[in-house]
Short mmCIF file of C-alpha atoms in Angstrom, two decimals:
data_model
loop_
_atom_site.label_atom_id
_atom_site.label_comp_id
_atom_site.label_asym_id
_atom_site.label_seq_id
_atom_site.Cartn_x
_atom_site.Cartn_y
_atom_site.Cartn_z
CA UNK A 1 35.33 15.03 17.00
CA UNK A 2 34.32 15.02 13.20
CA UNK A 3 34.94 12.09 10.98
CA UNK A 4 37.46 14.24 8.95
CA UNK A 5 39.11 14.54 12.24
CA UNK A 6 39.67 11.15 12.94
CA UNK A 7 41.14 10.73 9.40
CA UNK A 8 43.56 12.85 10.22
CA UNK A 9 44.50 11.66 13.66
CA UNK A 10 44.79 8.25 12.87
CA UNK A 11 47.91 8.89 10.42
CA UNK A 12 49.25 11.54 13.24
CA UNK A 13 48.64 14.75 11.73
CA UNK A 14 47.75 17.03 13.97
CA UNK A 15 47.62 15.13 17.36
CA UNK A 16 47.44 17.79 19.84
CA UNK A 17 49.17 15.66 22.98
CA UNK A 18 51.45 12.90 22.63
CA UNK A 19 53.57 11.08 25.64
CA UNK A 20 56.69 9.61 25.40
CA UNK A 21 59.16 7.73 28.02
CA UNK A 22 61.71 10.28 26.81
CA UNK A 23 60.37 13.60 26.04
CA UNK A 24 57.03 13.66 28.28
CA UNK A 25 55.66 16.90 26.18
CA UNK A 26 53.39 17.91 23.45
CA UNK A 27 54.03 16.57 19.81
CA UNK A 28 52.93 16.68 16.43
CA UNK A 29 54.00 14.36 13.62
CA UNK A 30 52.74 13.70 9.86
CA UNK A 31 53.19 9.67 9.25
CA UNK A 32 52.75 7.41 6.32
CA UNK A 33 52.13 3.66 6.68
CA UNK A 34 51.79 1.25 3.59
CA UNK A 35 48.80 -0.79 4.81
CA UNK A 36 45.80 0.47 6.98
CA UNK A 37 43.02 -2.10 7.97
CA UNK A 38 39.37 -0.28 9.16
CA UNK A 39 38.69 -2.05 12.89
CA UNK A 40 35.31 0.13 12.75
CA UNK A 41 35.97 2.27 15.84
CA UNK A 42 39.90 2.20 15.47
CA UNK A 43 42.20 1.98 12.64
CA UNK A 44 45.56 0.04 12.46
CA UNK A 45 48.40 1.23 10.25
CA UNK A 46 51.94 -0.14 9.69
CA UNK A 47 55.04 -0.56 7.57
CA UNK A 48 58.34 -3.28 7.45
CA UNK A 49 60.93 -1.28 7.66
CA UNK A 50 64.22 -2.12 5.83
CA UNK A 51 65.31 -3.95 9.05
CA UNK A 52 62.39 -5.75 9.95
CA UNK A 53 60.83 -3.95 12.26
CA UNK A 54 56.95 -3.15 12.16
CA UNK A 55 56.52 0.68 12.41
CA UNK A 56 52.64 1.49 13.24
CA UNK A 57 49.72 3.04 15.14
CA UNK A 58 46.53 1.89 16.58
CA UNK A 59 44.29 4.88 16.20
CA UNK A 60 41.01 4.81 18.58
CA UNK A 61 37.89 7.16 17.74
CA UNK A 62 37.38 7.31 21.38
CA UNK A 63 38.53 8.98 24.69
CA UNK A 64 41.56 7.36 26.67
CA UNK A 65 40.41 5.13 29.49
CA UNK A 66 42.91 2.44 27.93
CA UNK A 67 44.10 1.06 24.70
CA UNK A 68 45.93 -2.34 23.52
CA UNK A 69 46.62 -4.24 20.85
CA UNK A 70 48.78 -7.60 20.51
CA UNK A 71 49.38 -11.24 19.80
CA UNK A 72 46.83 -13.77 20.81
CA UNK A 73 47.23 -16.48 23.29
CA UNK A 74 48.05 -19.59 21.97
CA UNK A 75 45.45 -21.76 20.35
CA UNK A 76 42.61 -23.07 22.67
CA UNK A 77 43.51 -20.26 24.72
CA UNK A 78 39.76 -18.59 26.54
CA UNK A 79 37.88 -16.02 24.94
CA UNK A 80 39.38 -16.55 21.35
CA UNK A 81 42.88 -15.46 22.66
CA UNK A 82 42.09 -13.03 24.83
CA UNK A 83 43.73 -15.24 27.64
CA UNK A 84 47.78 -15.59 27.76
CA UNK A 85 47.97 -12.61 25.09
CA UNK A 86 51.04 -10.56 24.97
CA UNK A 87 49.88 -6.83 24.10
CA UNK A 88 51.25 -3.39 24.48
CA UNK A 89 48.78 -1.54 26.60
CA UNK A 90 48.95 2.60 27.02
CA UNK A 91 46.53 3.81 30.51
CA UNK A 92 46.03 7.36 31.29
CA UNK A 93 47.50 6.90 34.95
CA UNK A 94 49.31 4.81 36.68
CA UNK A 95 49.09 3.41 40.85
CA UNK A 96 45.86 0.71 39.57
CA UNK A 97 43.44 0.17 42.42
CA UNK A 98 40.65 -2.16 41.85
CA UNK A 99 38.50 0.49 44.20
CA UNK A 100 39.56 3.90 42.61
CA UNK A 101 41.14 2.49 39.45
CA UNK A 102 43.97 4.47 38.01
CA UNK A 103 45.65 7.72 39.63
CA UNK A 104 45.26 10.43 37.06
CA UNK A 105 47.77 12.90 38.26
CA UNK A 106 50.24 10.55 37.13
CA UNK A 107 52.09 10.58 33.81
CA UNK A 108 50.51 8.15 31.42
CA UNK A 109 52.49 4.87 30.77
CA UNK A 110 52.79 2.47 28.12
CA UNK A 111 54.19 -1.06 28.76
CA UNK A 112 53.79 -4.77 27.67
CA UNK A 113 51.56 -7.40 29.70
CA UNK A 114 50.57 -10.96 29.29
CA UNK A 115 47.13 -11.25 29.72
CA UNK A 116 46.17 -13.76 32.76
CA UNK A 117 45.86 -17.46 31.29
CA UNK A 118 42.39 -17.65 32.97
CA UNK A 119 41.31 -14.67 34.55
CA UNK A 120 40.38 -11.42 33.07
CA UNK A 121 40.58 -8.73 35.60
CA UNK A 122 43.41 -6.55 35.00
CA UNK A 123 44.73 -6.87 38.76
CA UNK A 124 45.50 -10.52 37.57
CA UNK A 125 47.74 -9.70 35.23
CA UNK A 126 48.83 -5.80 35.68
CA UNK A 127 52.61 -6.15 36.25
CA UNK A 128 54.05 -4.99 32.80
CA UNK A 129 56.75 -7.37 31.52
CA UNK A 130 60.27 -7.04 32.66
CA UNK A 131 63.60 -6.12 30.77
CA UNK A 132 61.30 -5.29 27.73
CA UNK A 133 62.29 -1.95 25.47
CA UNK A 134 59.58 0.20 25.20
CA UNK A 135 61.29 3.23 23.79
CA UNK A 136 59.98 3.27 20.71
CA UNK A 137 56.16 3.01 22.17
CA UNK A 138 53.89 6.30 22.67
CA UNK A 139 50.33 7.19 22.92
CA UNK A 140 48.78 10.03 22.28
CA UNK A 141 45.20 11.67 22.67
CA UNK A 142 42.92 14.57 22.44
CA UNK A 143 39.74 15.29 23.39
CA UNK A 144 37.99 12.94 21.00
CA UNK A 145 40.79 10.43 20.16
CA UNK A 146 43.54 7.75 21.16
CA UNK A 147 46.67 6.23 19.25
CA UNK A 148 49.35 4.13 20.17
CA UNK A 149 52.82 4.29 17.96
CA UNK A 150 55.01 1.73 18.12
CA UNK A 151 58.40 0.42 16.44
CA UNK A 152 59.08 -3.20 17.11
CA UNK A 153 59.54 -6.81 15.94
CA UNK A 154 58.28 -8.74 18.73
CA UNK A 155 56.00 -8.18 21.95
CA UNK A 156 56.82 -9.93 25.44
CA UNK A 157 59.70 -11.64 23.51
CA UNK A 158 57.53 -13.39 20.75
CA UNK A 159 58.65 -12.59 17.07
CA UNK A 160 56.24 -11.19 14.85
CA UNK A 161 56.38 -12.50 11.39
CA UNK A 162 57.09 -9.70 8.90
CA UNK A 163 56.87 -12.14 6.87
CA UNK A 164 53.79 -13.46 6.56
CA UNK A 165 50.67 -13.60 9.38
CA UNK A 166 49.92 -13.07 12.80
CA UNK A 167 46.49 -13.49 14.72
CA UNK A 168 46.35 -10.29 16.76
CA UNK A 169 43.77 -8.53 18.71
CA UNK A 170 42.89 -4.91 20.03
CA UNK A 171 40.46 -3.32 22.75
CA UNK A 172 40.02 -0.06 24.32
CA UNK A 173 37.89 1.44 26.97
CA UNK A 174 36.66 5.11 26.41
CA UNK A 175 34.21 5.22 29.83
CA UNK A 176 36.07 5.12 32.68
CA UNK A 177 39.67 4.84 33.96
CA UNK A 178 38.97 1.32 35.76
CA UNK A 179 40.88 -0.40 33.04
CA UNK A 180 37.57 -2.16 32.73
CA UNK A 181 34.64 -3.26 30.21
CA UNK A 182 35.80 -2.58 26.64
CA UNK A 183 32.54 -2.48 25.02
CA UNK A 184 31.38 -4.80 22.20
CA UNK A 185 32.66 -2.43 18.95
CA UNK A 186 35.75 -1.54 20.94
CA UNK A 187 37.88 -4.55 20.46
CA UNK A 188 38.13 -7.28 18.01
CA UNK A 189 40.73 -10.18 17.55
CA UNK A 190 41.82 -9.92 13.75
CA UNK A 191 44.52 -11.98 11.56
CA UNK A 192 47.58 -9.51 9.53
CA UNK A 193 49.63 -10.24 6.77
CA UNK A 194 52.11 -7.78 7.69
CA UNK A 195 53.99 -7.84 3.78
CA UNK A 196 51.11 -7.86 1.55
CA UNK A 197 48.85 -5.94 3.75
CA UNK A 198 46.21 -8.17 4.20
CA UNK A 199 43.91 -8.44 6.86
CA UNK A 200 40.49 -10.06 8.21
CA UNK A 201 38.55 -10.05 11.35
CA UNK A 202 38.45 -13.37 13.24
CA UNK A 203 35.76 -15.39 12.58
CA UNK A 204 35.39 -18.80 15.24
CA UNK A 205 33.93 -21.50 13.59
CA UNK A 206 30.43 -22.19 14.65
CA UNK A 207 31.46 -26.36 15.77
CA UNK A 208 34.22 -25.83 17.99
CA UNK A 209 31.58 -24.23 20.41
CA UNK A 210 33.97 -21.62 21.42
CA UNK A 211 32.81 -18.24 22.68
CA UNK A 212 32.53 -15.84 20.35
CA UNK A 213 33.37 -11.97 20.94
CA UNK A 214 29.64 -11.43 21.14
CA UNK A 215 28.51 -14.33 24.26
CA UNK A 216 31.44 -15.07 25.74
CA UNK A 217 31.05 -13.77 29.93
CA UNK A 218 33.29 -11.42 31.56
CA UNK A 219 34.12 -13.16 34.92
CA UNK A 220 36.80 -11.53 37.60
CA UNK A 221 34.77 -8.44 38.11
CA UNK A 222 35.45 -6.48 41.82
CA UNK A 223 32.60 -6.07 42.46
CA UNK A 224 32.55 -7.52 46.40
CA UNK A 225 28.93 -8.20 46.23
CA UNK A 226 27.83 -4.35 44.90
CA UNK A 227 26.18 -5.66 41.52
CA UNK A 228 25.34 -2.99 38.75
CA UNK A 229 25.42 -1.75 35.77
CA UNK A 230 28.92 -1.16 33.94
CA UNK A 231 27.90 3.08 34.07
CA UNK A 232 25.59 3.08 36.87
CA UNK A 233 27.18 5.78 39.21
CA UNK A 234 29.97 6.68 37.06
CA UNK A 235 30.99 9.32 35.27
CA UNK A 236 32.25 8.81 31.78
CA UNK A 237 34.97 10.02 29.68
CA UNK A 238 33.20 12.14 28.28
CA UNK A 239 31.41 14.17 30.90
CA UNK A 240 35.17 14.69 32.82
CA UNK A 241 37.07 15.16 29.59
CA UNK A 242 36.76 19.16 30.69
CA UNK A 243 37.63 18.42 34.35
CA UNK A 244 41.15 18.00 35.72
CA UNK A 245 42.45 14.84 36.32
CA UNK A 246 42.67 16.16 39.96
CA UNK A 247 38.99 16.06 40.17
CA UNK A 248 38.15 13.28 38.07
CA UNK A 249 40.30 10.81 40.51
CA UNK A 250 38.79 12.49 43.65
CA UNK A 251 35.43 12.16 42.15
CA UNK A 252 36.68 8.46 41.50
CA UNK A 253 37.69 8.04 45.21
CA UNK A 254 34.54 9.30 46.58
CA UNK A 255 32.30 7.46 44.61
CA UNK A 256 34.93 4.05 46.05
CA UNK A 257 34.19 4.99 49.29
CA UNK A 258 30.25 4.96 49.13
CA UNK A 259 29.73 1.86 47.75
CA UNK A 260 29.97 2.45 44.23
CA UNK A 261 32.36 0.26 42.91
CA UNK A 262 33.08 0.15 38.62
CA UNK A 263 33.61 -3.26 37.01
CA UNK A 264 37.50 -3.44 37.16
CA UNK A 265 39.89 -5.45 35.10
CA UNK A 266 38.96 -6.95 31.58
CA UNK A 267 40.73 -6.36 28.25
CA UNK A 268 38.34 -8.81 25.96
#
């Protein structure tokens, strides 16, 4: 999981599993993008293709609990846009429970959601968008890293603008497979000019009073009355990244069933 590594994962070159909605099997591909912005713990990489289209890759220097990225909600929308955002989301299983989180002997999926308008767990809001094509989507991951590919000009039906900016934003979760707590350097809402290349990280301005990424309170958790700590009890990534998924969702299950319930449910 070396820097040098990561380098190299993040433009695709040498990913050692990929999933697709077609092909379901092992890949490798060498890309080139034109523009790369440095999210800290992730990368994001694209190109405008001749018709339009933006061709990139979230890359995530983290194990695959979950990863997003997409528009914002619209302004004044909670938790500087988390709320009523339209992303394209890649989990590691599928079947969600808010008690044993995500089944991992299923195929991993990648669809579009609209983040809930005021609630942040993800069983609020985890019925992927209809009638959208998510062909061109994929995710892939390793041991030490996560990407998502993707090949489209709009997300839940809203245009991007190839032309000049969009305020998007990205999180991931590399602890558990509760589709949970992203961490504070594991997401970030950030403005792209997708033609020139340029990009920032939001900043909220200090008189509008709105939460910022670093105080703002993540409501909605399952907990049914069991308060803890986001890792008390529960195994991370890491330590069942050399486990089956088999065991890691029994594991999961049993832990459920005595009383150890995980924070469930928020993207931002």
């Amino acid at each position: 999981c070396a820097q040098q590594d990561f380098n190299a994962f993040a433009s695709g070159i040498g990913t050692d599993v990929a999933f697709t909605r077609d092909a379901g099997e092992a890949t490798a591909v060498a890309r080139s993008y034109d523009h790369e912005f440095d999210l800290g713990k992730a990368r994001f990489l694209w190109s405008i293709t001749e018709d339009g289209m933006v061709d990139g890759r979230l890359a995530f220097n983290g194990l695959f609990g979950y990863l997003a990225w997409g528009v914002a909600g619209s302004p004044g929308s909670k938790k500087n846009g988390m709320h009523e955002a339209s992303i394209i989301m890649a989990l590691p299983g599928g079947n969600y429970s808010a008690v044993t989180g995500l089944d991992l002997t299923m195929d991993p999926t990648i669809e579009e959601y609209q983040i809930h308008p005021t609630s942040s767990p993800f069983r609020t809001w985890m019925t992927p968008i209809e009638g959208r094509d998510t062909s061109t989507y994929s995710v892939d991951s390793n041991g030490c890293f996560t990407a998502i590919s993707f090949k489209t000009d709009s997300i839940n039906g809203i245009p991007l603008n190839v032309e000049g900016k969009d305020e998007l934003l990205w999180g991931a979760n590399s602890e558990d497979y509760f589709v949970g707590y992203h961490g504070r350097d594991q997401r970030a809402r950030f403005s792209v000019d997708w033609s020139t290349g340029e990009a920032a990280l939001f900043a909220v301005p200090l008189a509008t009073g709105e939460e910022t990424h670093d105080d703002h309170d993540h409501d909605g958790h399952d907990h049914d009355g069991h308060g803890h700590d986001h890792n008390d009890g529960v195994h991370s990534l890491s330590e069942t990244s050399a486990t089956s998924r088999i065991e890691a969702t029994v594991w999961m299950a049993a832990t459920a069933a005595g009383g150890l319930l995980v924070s469930a449910g928020l993207f931002m």
